[in-house]
Coordinates of C-alpha atoms in Angstrom, one line a residue:
M1308 CA 0.0 0.0 0.0
A1309 CA 1.5 3.3 -1.1
A1310 CA 0.2 5.2 2.0
L1311 CA 2.3 2.9 4.2
C1312 CA 5.5 3.6 2.3
D1313 CA 5.7 7.4 2.5
L1314 CA 8.0 7.5 5.5
L1315 CA 11.7 7.2 4.6
C1316 CA 13.6 7.7 7.8
A1317 CA 13.6 9.3 11.3
G1318 CA 16.3 11.0 13.3
L1319 CA 16.9 12.5 16.7
I1320 CA 19.0 15.7 17.5
E1321 CA 19.7 16.7 21.0
K1322 CA 21.1 19.8 22.7
D1323 CA 22.9 19.0 25.9
S1324 CA 23.3 21.1 29.0
N1325 CA 26.7 22.4 27.7
G1326 CA 25.0 23.8 24.6
D1327 CA 26.4 21.1 22.3
V1328 CA 24.1 19.9 19.5
L1329 CA 24.5 16.3 18.5
W1330 CA 22.9 13.8 16.2
T1331 CA 22.1 10.9 18.5
W1332 CA 19.9 8.4 16.6
S1333 CA 18.5 7.6 13.2
Y1334 CA 16.5 4.8 11.5
P1335 CA 17.1 3.3 9.1
S1336 CA 19.9 5.8 8.1
V1337 CA 20.6 9.3 6.9
T1338 CA 23.5 10.6 4.9
E1339 CA 26.1 13.0 6.4
N1340 CA 24.7 15.7 4.1
Q1341 CA 21.2 15.2 5.4
R1342 CA 22.4 15.1 9.0
N1343 CA 24.1 18.5 8.6
L1344 CA 21.0 20.0 6.9
F1345 CA 18.6 18.7 9.6
I1346 CA 20.8 20.0 12.4
R1347 CA 20.9 23.4 10.8
K1348 CA 17.1 23.4 10.2
S1349 CA 16.4 22.3 13.8
R1350 CA 17.7 25.7 14.9
L1351 CA 19.0 24.1 18.1
Q1352 CA 22.4 25.8 17.5
G1353 CA 20.7 29.1 18.1
E1354 CA 18.7 30.5 21.0
T1355 CA 15.2 30.5 19.5
Y1356 CA 13.5 27.4 18.4
T1357 CA 10.4 26.7 16.2
D1358 CA 7.9 24.1 17.6
F1359 CA 7.3 22.5 14.2
L1360 CA 8.7 23.3 10.7
Y1361 CA 9.1 21.5 7.4
G1362 CA 10.8 21.9 4.1
Q1363 CA 11.8 20.0 0.9
Y1364 CA 15.2 18.8 -0.1
K1365 CA 16.2 16.6 -3.0
H1366 CA 12.6 15.7 -3.7
T1367 CA 11.8 14.5 -0.2
W1368 CA 10.0 16.3 2.6
Y1369 CA 11.4 16.7 6.1
Y1370 CA 9.4 17.6 9.2
I1371 CA 11.0 18.7 12.4
K1372 CA 9.4 18.9 15.9
T1373 CA 11.5 20.6 18.6
V1374 CA 10.6 20.3 22.3
S1375 CA 12.0 21.2 25.7
A1376 CA 13.4 18.2 27.5
A1377 CA 13.5 19.1 31.1
D1378 CA 12.8 15.5 32.2
L1379 CA 15.8 14.1 30.4
V1380 CA 19.3 13.9 31.9
K1381 CA 21.7 16.5 30.6
V1382 CA 19.4 17.3 27.6
T1383 CA 17.7 20.7 27.4
H1384 CA 16.0 20.3 24.0
F1385 CA 15.6 17.7 21.3
S1386 CA 14.3 17.7 17.7
L1387 CA 12.7 14.7 16.0
V1388 CA 13.1 14.6 12.2
L1389 CA 10.8 12.6 10.0
V1390 CA 11.6 12.3 6.3
S1391 CA 8.9 11.4 3.8
K1392 CA 7.9 11.3 0.2
D1393 CA 4.7 13.3 0.6
F1394 CA 3.7 16.8 1.6
N1395 CA 1.3 16.7 4.6
P1396 CA 2.3 18.8 7.6
E1397 CA -0.7 18.0 9.7
K1398 CA -0.1 14.2 9.3
Y1399 CA 3.6 14.4 10.3
Q1400 CA 3.0 16.9 13.1
A1401 CA 0.5 14.5 14.6
L1402 CA 3.0 11.6 14.4
C1403 CA 5.8 13.8 15.7
N1404 CA 3.7 14.7 18.7
I1405 CA 3.2 11.1 19.7
M1406 CA 6.8 10.1 19.1
C1407 CA 8.2 13.1 21.0
Q1408 CA 6.0 12.4 24.0
L1409 CA 7.1 8.8 24.0
Y1410 CA 10.8 9.9 24.0
K1411 CA 10.2 12.4 26.8
N1412 CA 8.6 9.7 28.9
T1413 CA 11.2 7.1 28.3
G1414 CA 14.4 8.7 27.2
N1415 CA 14.8 5.7 24.9
P1416 CA 14.7 6.0 21.1
A1417 CA 13.4 2.4 21.0
S1418 CA 10.0 3.7 22.1
M1419 CA 9.9 6.0 19.0
L1420 CA 11.2 3.2 16.7
E1421 CA 8.3 1.0 17.7
S1422 CA 5.8 3.7 16.6
Y1423 CA 7.7 4.4 13.4
L1424 CA 7.7 0.7 12.4
A1425 CA 4.0 0.3 13.2
V1426 CA 3.2 3.2 10.9
V1427 CA 5.4 1.9 8.1
T1428 CA 4.0 -1.7 8.4
K1429 CA 0.5 -1.2 9.5
G1430 CA -0.4 2.4 8.7
A1431 CA -1.1 3.2 12.4
C1432 CA 0.4 3.4 15.8
N1433 CA -1.0 3.6 19.3
G1434 CA 0.7 6.0 21.6
E1435 CA -1.6 4.9 24.5
E1436 CA -2.1 8.0 26.6
N1437 CA -0.4 10.0 23.9
G1438 CA -3.2 9.2 21.4
K1439 CA -3.5 7.1 18.2
F1440 CA -2.2 7.9 14.8
T1441 CA -3.7 6.5 11.6
V1442 CA -2.3 7.3 8.1
S1443 CA -5.8 7.0 6.5
D1444 CA -7.0 9.9 8.6
F1445 CA -4.9 12.4 6.6
D1446 CA -5.9 13.1 3.0
A1447 CA -3.4 14.8 0.7
R1448 CA -6.0 17.1 -0.8
Q1449 CA -6.8 18.4 2.7
A1450 CA -3.2 19.3 3.1
Y1451 CA -3.5 21.4 -0.1
I1452 CA -6.4 23.5 1.2
Q1453 CA -4.9 24.5 4.6
G1454 CA -4.0 28.1 5.0
S1455 CA -5.8 31.2 3.8
L1456 CA -5.7 32.3 0.1
K1457 CA -8.0 35.1 1.2
D1458 CA -5.2 36.4 3.5
V1459 CA -2.7 36.3 0.6
I1460 CA -5.0 38.3 -1.7
N1461 CA -5.9 40.8 1.0
M1462 CA -2.2 41.3 1.8
F1463 CA -1.2 42.2 -1.7
G1464 CA -4.5 43.3 -3.3
V1465 CA -4.5 43.6 -7.1
E1466 CA -0.7 43.0 -7.0
T1467 CA -1.5 39.3 -6.3
I1468 CA -1.9 39.0 -10.0
V1469 CA 1.9 39.1 -10.3
I1470 CA 2.2 36.0 -8.1
Y1471 CA -0.6 34.3 -10.0
T1472 CA 1.0 35.1 -13.4
A1473 CA 4.4 34.0 -12.2
L1474 CA 2.9 30.7 -11.1
L1475 CA 1.1 30.2 -14.3
L1476 CA 4.2 30.9 -16.3
K1477 CA 6.3 28.6 -14.1
K1478 CA 8.7 31.3 -12.9
R1479 CA 10.9 31.3 -9.9
I1480 CA 9.4 32.9 -6.8
A1481 CA 11.2 34.0 -3.7
V1482 CA 9.3 34.9 -0.5
L1483 CA 10.8 36.7 2.5
H1484 CA 9.6 36.8 6.1
P1485 CA 11.8 36.7 9.2
N1486 CA 9.5 34.4 11.1
V1487 CA 9.6 30.7 10.0
E1488 CA 6.0 29.9 11.2
T1489 CA 4.5 32.9 9.4
L1490 CA 6.5 32.1 6.3
L1491 CA 5.3 28.5 6.2
S1492 CA 1.7 29.5 6.7
F1493 CA 1.9 31.9 3.8
M1494 CA 3.9 29.7 1.5
R1495 CA 1.8 26.5 1.6
V1496 CA -1.3 28.1 0.1
L1497 CA 0.4 29.7 -2.9
P1498 CA 0.2 26.6 -5.2
A1499 CA -3.6 26.7 -4.8
L1500 CA -3.6 29.8 -7.1
V1501 CA -2.9 27.3 -9.9
W1502 CA -5.1 24.5 -8.6
H1503 CA -5.4 22.8 -12.0
R1504 CA -1.7 21.6 -11.6
Q1505 CA -2.1 20.1 -8.1
N1506 CA 1.6 20.4 -7.7
W1507 CA 3.0 21.1 -4.2
G1508 CA 6.3 19.8 -5.4
V1509 CA 7.3 23.3 -6.5
L1510 CA 7.2 24.4 -2.9
H1511 CA 10.5 24.9 -1.0
P1512 CA 9.1 26.7 2.0
Y1513 CA 12.2 27.1 4.1
V1514 CA 15.5 27.7 2.4
D1515 CA 18.7 29.0 3.9
L1516 CA 21.3 30.8 1.7
E1517 CA 23.6 27.8 2.0
E1518 CA 25.2 26.4 -1.1
D1519 CA 23.9 22.8 -0.7
E1520 CA 20.3 24.2 -0.5
L1521 CA 20.8 26.7 -3.3
E1522 CA 22.2 24.0 -5.5
D1523 CA 19.1 21.8 -4.8
L1524 CA 16.9 24.8 -5.5
R1525 CA 18.5 25.6 -8.9
A1526 CA 17.9 22.0 -9.9
S1527 CA 14.2 22.3 -9.1
T1528 CA 13.1 25.1 -11.4
P1529 CA 10.3 26.3 -11.3
Y1530 CA 9.9 26.8 -7.6
I1531 CA 8.3 28.8 -4.8
A1532 CA 11.1 29.3 -2.2
G1533 CA 10.7 30.8 1.3
F1534 CA 13.6 32.6 3.0
T1535 CA 14.1 34.2 6.4
D1536 CA 17.4 35.9 5.5
A1537 CA 16.9 39.4 4.1
A1538 CA 20.1 39.0 2.0
V1539 CA 18.1 37.0 -0.5
E1540 CA 16.6 40.2 -1.9
G1541 CA 20.1 41.1 -3.3
R1542 CA 20.4 37.7 -5.0
N1543 CA 18.1 38.3 -8.0
E1544 CA 19.7 35.5 -9.9
L1545 CA 17.7 33.2 -7.6
Y1546 CA 14.2 34.6 -8.5
D1547 CA 12.0 36.1 -11.2
I1548 CA 9.7 37.8 -8.6
F1549 CA 10.5 38.7 -5.0
V1550 CA 7.7 38.8 -2.5
A1551 CA 8.4 40.8 0.7
M1552 CA 5.7 39.9 3.2
T1553 CA 6.5 42.5 5.9
T1554 CA 6.5 45.5 3.5
R1555 CA 3.8 43.9 1.2
E1556 CA 5.9 44.6 -1.8
I1557 CA 6.4 42.5 -4.9
T1558 CA 9.5 43.1 -7.1
I1559 CA 10.0 41.7 -10.6
A1560 CA 13.6 40.9 -11.5
P1561 CA 15.0 42.5 -14.6
Q1562 CA 15.2 39.3 -16.6
A1563 CA 11.5 38.6 -16.0
K1564 CA 10.0 42.0 -16.8
E1565 CA 9.2 41.3 -20.4
S1566 CA 7.4 38.0 -19.8
L1567 CA 5.5 39.4 -16.8
A1568 CA 4.3 42.6 -18.5
M1569 CA 0.7 43.1 -17.5
G1570 CA -2.3 44.0 -19.8
K1571 CA -6.1 44.4 -19.5
L1572 CA -6.5 40.6 -19.2
H1573 CA -4.4 40.6 -16.0
K1574 CA -6.3 43.6 -14.6
D1575 CA -9.6 41.8 -15.0
I1576 CA -8.3 38.7 -13.3
A1577 CA -6.8 40.8 -10.5
M1578 CA -10.0 42.6 -9.8
F1579 CA -11.9 39.2 -9.9
M1580 CA -9.5 37.8 -7.2
V1581 CA -9.9 40.8 -5.0
Q1582 CA -13.7 40.6 -5.2
C1583 CA -13.6 36.9 -4.2
A1584 CA -11.4 37.7 -1.2
D1585 CA -13.6 40.6 -0.2
N1586 CA -16.8 38.4 -0.3
D1587 CA -17.6 37.4 3.3
D1588 CA -20.1 34.8 2.0
M1589 CA -17.3 33.0 0.2
G1590 CA -15.2 30.5 2.1
E1591 CA -11.6 29.6 1.5
Q1592 CA -12.4 26.5 -0.6
Q1593 CA -14.8 28.5 -2.7
V1594 CA -12.2 31.2 -3.4
I1595 CA -9.8 28.5 -4.6
K1596 CA -12.6 27.0 -6.8
E1597 CA -13.6 30.4 -8.3
I1598 CA -10.0 31.2 -9.3
S1599 CA -9.6 27.7 -10.7
V1600 CA -12.7 28.1 -12.8
K1601 CA -11.3 31.5 -14.1
T1602 CA -8.0 29.8 -14.9
K1603 CA -9.7 27.0 -16.8
E1604 CA -11.6 29.6 -18.8
L1605 CA -8.3 31.2 -19.7
L1606 CA -6.8 27.9 -20.7
N1607 CA -9.9 26.9 -22.7
N1608 CA -9.8 30.2 -24.6
L1609 CA -6.1 29.6 -25.3
K1610 CA -6.9 26.1 -26.6
S1611 CA -9.6 27.4 -28.9
L1612 CA -6.9 29.4 -30.7
A1613 CA -4.6 26.4 -31.2
T1614 CA -4.1 24.1 -34.1
V1615 CA -4.1 20.3 -33.6
G1616 CA -0.8 18.6 -34.2
E1617 CA -0.1 15.2 -35.6
D1618 CA -0.3 13.8 -32.0
D1619 CA -3.8 15.2 -31.6
K1620 CA -2.6 17.7 -29.1
P1621 CA -3.4 21.5 -29.3
Y1622 CA -0.4 23.7 -30.2
I1623 CA 0.0 27.5 -30.3
S1624 CA 2.4 29.4 -32.5
F1625 CA 3.4 33.0 -32.2
E1626 CA 2.0 33.6 -35.7
I1627 CA -1.4 32.4 -34.6
L1628 CA -1.5 35.0 -31.8
Q1629 CA -0.1 37.7 -34.0
G1630 CA -3.0 37.1 -36.4
R1631 CA -5.5 37.9 -33.7
K1632 CA -4.1 41.4 -33.4
M1633 CA -4.0 41.3 -29.6
P1634 CA -2.2 43.9 -27.4
P1635 CA 1.5 43.0 -27.2
A1636 CA 1.4 42.3 -23.5
T1637 CA -1.6 39.9 -23.9
Q1638 CA 0.0 38.2 -26.9
N1639 CA 3.3 37.7 -25.1
F1640 CA 1.6 36.4 -22.0
L1641 CA -0.6 33.9 -23.9
Y1642 CA 2.4 32.5 -25.8
N1643 CA 4.4 32.1 -22.6
L1644 CA 1.4 30.4 -20.9
A1645 CA 1.1 28.1 -23.9
A1646 CA 4.7 27.2 -23.5
A1647 CA 4.2 26.5 -19.7
E1648 CA 1.3 24.3 -20.5
G1649 CA 3.2 22.3 -23.1
M1650 CA 1.3 23.8 -26.1
V1651 CA 4.3 25.1 -27.9
K1652 CA 6.6 23.1 -30.2
F1653 CA 10.3 23.9 -29.7

């Protein structure tokens, strides 16, 4: 069963009373590169910790739960790391909670291993007084609709169209906020703007400006990458648009200005999104649905302009769009959209 195979490994990081941070246990194994990454991400080497965070590295997801360990001998804090194939923060936070409590109670990694193996082999584990965890209780689509798209649109207003267009055209997006939890909450909902793709694999919600992470990011284009280090703003080779959450500003990098030029079509969609977000009678899922319907209308109109190739698929050429005598910005956008949707022959 695929659902029972998503977990790849688990690890434990401890901060002792001397302030040293050590990798103390893993199952079945992690590489040295992963170990260094997870220690950095745990934030145990600093003075401020994040209760729960997650990210993507080399096409796998990691989830890290950090807790105070006052009951353990010579250990002040510890972080549990779970590595998995799938994106589902709520699922792995629930499992982390059970496993961390077991370790706090026993001080023995074997107690966590028992729960880990039960999930891998049976799809469930019973933490007794710590609660029960069942894989089937957590649906991937539910993970996709967590967070508030309304908040994103209300934060940036009509400028949200820049994020939407960048996502449609499969551009590189960098988002900055100094607080990890705020950043993650904002990041996870962005792929819902292009719901028809159902692709949360483009999300790299917590990236440090370290070469191993940047190398992984470059190999993952297109992407939506989240940063807490303000220095990323000066690294415009890493992004096509830069989203500063605290100042509510969106900057288009020089190399992307032409492809992200806006026309009347963009203005109409921008106003539509703002109206949806302002509608108190419209819930979060309804907003996602309405924007998805608008996107499908756009794609269907694009397909209506296409010619059918020998493989029975629709294709758009620049000549076809030129023949429609559209405004240059609209013409350029539609051609780039066709390319992003695999409707252009190269």
